[in-house]
Structures are given as C-alpha cells and as structure tokens.
C-alpha cells in the first residue's frame, strides 16, 4: 500500500516496528474521524480544531529518487503541544524550483506552504489505521499505554491529479486548545 520510498523511510522512523491495524473510516472514533476523513489538508484542519497556528519540527530528512522525505511533528504555536506526527514523501519534481527550495527549507508544514501560495490541490486519503498509544510515547508522552491512536495514509494531488506528496499522519488523543 505504501510507496517503496515511504515504506523504507517509515521503517527507520519513530514508529518502526509498531503494529498498525488498518480499518474502515466509519470505525474511526471521534474526534479522529472528522480530523482524518476529509479531502482538505491536515494543517488547516488541525489549526481550526486547535484554534492555533501550527509549527513544524523536523526530526529527520532524506532524499531518495528525486523525492524529499521527512519525519515531522506538528505543534501548536501557543504551547508547543504535539498535534500530529507524520512521515511525508514530497514528490519534488511536481513543484517549481522555488517551491522545492521552500519545502526543503522546512519553515512551515507543507499544507500551510501550499495554502500560502494559493496552489489548487486536494487530499485523497488511501487508508485509515489504529496504532497503540505506547508506540507513540516518544512523541505523545501523555498517551496512556493501552490507548489506541488513529491516523491515515494520504496523498496530496494537484488539480490535474498529479501526486504531490504521500503522507502517514498519526494524531494524539486531544481536545481543542482551551486558550
């Protein structure tokens, strides 16, 4: 199901060796379902949910076959709370040279960068899954060991259907930012 490059990169990530159980989106509980099952970008969805801007923490990067891979954590700007763990494969040739440079610079999440340029794109979720909270302790230390967290495998595509990125996204159990 995963692209070869993304699968290999994921194999040496924080969640390598984690047991992922694929499931139908209807079986994903709230608030995960609304945050994961849509055709928009995750950055905007999470910013609305948490009522805060998100910052990007890059854990690791690699380039393979012209694509740019990175392991990231998205955090609320106000309190630095982790709101998404992700592994992303960006198809660099699908972007202009200036966009490629901005992506590699890592100043903001990909969704935020695409939105700031006005680029037309969509999200095509490919699969949904559960993962044990204990597997994410390094990223989400507040998650009890037996709790199941949820995520998705997603593609971002441009208006012509060209794949821009493939992303594995895992969310913590969280409530909106109380501010």
Short mmCIF file of C-alpha atoms in Angstrom, two decimals:
data_model
loop_
_atom_site.label_atom_id
_atom_site.label_comp_id
_atom_site.label_asym_id
_atom_site.label_seq_id
_atom_site.Cartn_x
_atom_site.Cartn_y
_atom_site.Cartn_z
CA UNK A 1 0.00 0.00 0.00
CA UNK A 2 2.78 2.50 0.89
CA UNK A 3 5.19 3.70 -1.77
CA UNK A 4 8.55 1.89 -1.62
CA UNK A 5 10.47 5.01 -0.58
CA UNK A 6 7.93 5.96 2.10
CA UNK A 7 7.77 2.40 3.43
CA UNK A 8 11.55 2.22 3.70
CA UNK A 9 11.78 5.64 5.39
CA UNK A 10 8.98 4.69 7.79
CA UNK A 11 10.96 1.55 8.64
CA UNK A 12 13.60 3.64 10.38
CA UNK A 13 11.19 6.14 11.93
CA UNK A 14 9.86 6.61 15.45
CA UNK A 15 7.06 4.14 14.65
CA UNK A 16 9.21 1.45 13.01
CA UNK A 17 8.07 -1.91 14.24
CA UNK A 18 4.76 -0.55 15.51
CA UNK A 19 1.69 -2.67 14.88
CA UNK A 20 -0.64 -0.75 12.60
CA UNK A 21 -4.17 -2.08 12.15
CA UNK A 22 -5.94 -0.84 9.01
CA UNK A 23 -9.63 -0.02 9.45
CA UNK A 24 -12.61 1.49 7.65
CA UNK A 25 -13.05 5.22 8.24
CA UNK A 26 -16.51 4.55 9.71
CA UNK A 27 -14.79 2.63 12.53
CA UNK A 28 -12.52 5.53 13.48
CA UNK A 29 -13.94 7.22 16.61
CA UNK A 30 -14.42 10.95 17.06
CA UNK A 31 -12.73 13.37 17.11
CA UNK A 32 -10.24 11.43 14.96
CA UNK A 33 -12.77 10.68 12.22
CA UNK A 34 -13.56 14.33 11.46
CA UNK A 35 -9.88 15.28 11.66
CA UNK A 36 -8.77 12.49 9.31
CA UNK A 37 -11.62 11.78 6.87
CA UNK A 38 -11.80 14.76 4.52
CA UNK A 39 -10.36 15.99 1.25
CA UNK A 40 -8.61 19.07 2.64
CA UNK A 41 -5.15 19.46 4.07
CA UNK A 42 -4.36 18.34 7.61
CA UNK A 43 -2.62 21.59 8.58
CA UNK A 44 -5.79 23.67 8.10
CA UNK A 45 -7.98 21.05 9.78
CA UNK A 46 -5.75 20.90 12.83
CA UNK A 47 -5.40 24.69 13.04
CA UNK A 48 -9.20 25.03 13.07
CA UNK A 49 -9.61 22.26 15.65
CA UNK A 50 -6.91 23.59 17.97
CA UNK A 51 -7.65 27.27 17.27
CA UNK A 52 -3.94 27.93 16.92
CA UNK A 53 -1.27 28.10 14.24
CA UNK A 54 1.00 25.10 13.84
CA UNK A 55 4.76 24.96 13.80
CA UNK A 56 6.89 22.31 12.15
CA UNK A 57 9.53 20.28 13.97
CA UNK A 58 11.64 18.22 11.58
CA UNK A 59 13.03 15.05 13.15
CA UNK A 60 14.81 13.63 10.11
CA UNK A 61 15.14 14.18 6.34
CA UNK A 62 16.34 12.15 3.39
CA UNK A 63 16.26 12.40 -0.40
CA UNK A 64 15.53 9.33 -2.50
CA UNK A 65 14.92 9.06 -6.23
CA UNK A 66 14.29 12.80 -6.55
CA UNK A 67 11.77 12.84 -3.72
CA UNK A 68 12.17 14.55 -0.37
CA UNK A 69 11.24 12.57 2.74
CA UNK A 70 10.89 13.94 6.23
CA UNK A 71 9.71 12.77 9.63
CA UNK A 72 7.95 15.59 11.45
CA UNK A 73 5.89 16.67 14.42
CA UNK A 74 3.35 19.48 14.07
CA UNK A 75 2.95 21.51 17.26
CA UNK A 76 0.57 24.20 18.43
CA UNK A 77 2.36 27.51 18.32
CA UNK A 78 0.94 28.72 21.64
CA UNK A 79 2.01 25.87 23.92
CA UNK A 80 4.18 23.58 21.72
CA UNK A 81 1.79 20.65 22.26
CA UNK A 82 2.31 17.93 19.62
CA UNK A 83 -0.85 17.61 17.49
CA UNK A 84 0.40 15.41 14.64
CA UNK A 85 3.25 13.03 13.91
CA UNK A 86 3.92 12.48 10.25
CA UNK A 87 6.18 10.90 7.70
CA UNK A 88 5.92 12.57 4.32
CA UNK A 89 7.30 11.86 0.87
CA UNK A 90 7.19 15.03 -1.23
CA UNK A 91 7.41 14.48 -5.00
CA UNK A 92 9.80 17.37 -5.64
CA UNK A 93 9.63 17.26 -9.49
CA UNK A 94 5.92 18.15 -9.21
CA UNK A 95 6.89 21.60 -7.85
CA UNK A 96 8.62 24.65 -9.27
CA UNK A 97 12.25 25.21 -8.23
CA UNK A 98 11.22 27.99 -5.84
CA UNK A 99 8.62 25.75 -4.18
CA UNK A 100 11.17 22.94 -3.93
CA UNK A 101 13.51 25.30 -2.08
CA UNK A 102 10.72 26.42 0.27
CA UNK A 103 9.74 22.81 1.01
CA UNK A 104 13.32 21.77 1.74
CA UNK A 105 13.84 24.88 3.91
CA UNK A 106 11.21 23.42 6.25
CA UNK A 107 9.88 26.72 7.53
CA UNK A 108 6.26 25.57 7.68
CA UNK A 109 4.10 22.47 7.21
CA UNK A 110 3.53 21.50 3.57
CA UNK A 111 -0.22 22.23 3.75
CA UNK A 112 0.45 25.71 5.10
CA UNK A 113 3.04 26.36 2.41
CA UNK A 114 0.70 25.20 -0.36
CA UNK A 115 -2.15 27.30 1.05
CA UNK A 116 0.04 30.41 1.28
CA UNK A 117 0.83 30.15 -2.45
CA UNK A 118 -2.80 29.64 -3.49
CA UNK A 119 -1.94 26.35 -5.17
CA UNK A 120 -5.01 24.26 -6.03
CA UNK A 121 -4.73 20.76 -4.59
CA UNK A 122 -6.74 18.12 -2.80
CA UNK A 123 -6.31 15.36 -0.30
CA UNK A 124 -7.07 11.73 -1.20
CA UNK A 125 -7.00 9.51 1.89
CA UNK A 126 -5.96 5.97 0.91
CA UNK A 127 -6.34 4.19 4.23
CA UNK A 128 -7.06 4.65 7.93
CA UNK A 129 -5.45 2.82 10.83
CA UNK A 130 -5.10 2.46 14.55
CA UNK A 131 -1.81 2.27 16.43
CA UNK A 132 -1.11 1.63 20.11
CA UNK A 133 -0.50 4.78 22.12
CA UNK A 134 2.52 3.12 23.75
CA UNK A 135 4.15 3.10 20.29
CA UNK A 136 3.96 6.91 20.26
CA UNK A 137 5.24 7.61 23.78
CA UNK A 138 8.28 9.46 22.50
CA UNK A 139 6.06 11.87 20.54
CA UNK A 140 2.90 11.82 22.67
CA UNK A 141 4.13 11.05 26.22
CA UNK A 142 0.74 11.91 27.73
CA UNK A 143 -0.95 8.98 25.96
CA UNK A 144 -1.71 6.02 28.25
CA UNK A 145 -0.04 2.80 27.10
CA UNK A 146 -3.19 0.85 26.23
CA UNK A 147 -4.96 3.57 24.30
CA UNK A 148 -5.40 3.35 20.51
CA UNK A 149 -4.49 6.39 18.42
CA UNK A 150 -5.60 6.84 14.82
CA UNK A 151 -4.06 8.00 11.60
CA UNK A 152 -4.28 7.89 7.85
CA UNK A 153 -2.22 7.26 4.77
CA UNK A 154 -2.94 10.16 2.46
CA UNK A 155 -1.96 11.64 -0.89
CA UNK A 156 -1.97 15.28 -1.90
CA UNK A 157 -2.74 15.75 -5.59
CA UNK A 158 -2.83 18.80 -7.81
CA UNK A 159 -5.79 19.84 -9.96
CA UNK A 160 -4.57 17.54 -12.77
CA UNK A 161 -4.37 14.51 -10.47
CA UNK A 162 -0.57 14.56 -10.22
CA UNK A 163 0.66 13.24 -6.86
CA UNK A 164 2.40 15.99 -4.87
CA UNK A 165 3.02 14.07 -1.64
CA UNK A 166 2.29 10.84 0.22
CA UNK A 167 1.84 11.15 3.97
CA UNK A 168 1.40 8.93 7.00
CA UNK A 169 -0.28 11.05 9.69
CA UNK A 170 -0.93 9.99 13.30
CA UNK A 171 -2.92 12.08 15.75
CA UNK A 172 -2.82 12.09 19.54
CA UNK A 173 -6.00 11.91 21.56
CA UNK A 174 -6.64 15.58 22.13
CA UNK A 175 -9.20 18.22 22.77
CA UNK A 176 -9.34 21.63 21.13
CA UNK A 177 -6.92 24.17 22.56
CA UNK A 178 -8.65 25.76 25.57
CA UNK A 179 -6.89 29.13 25.05
#
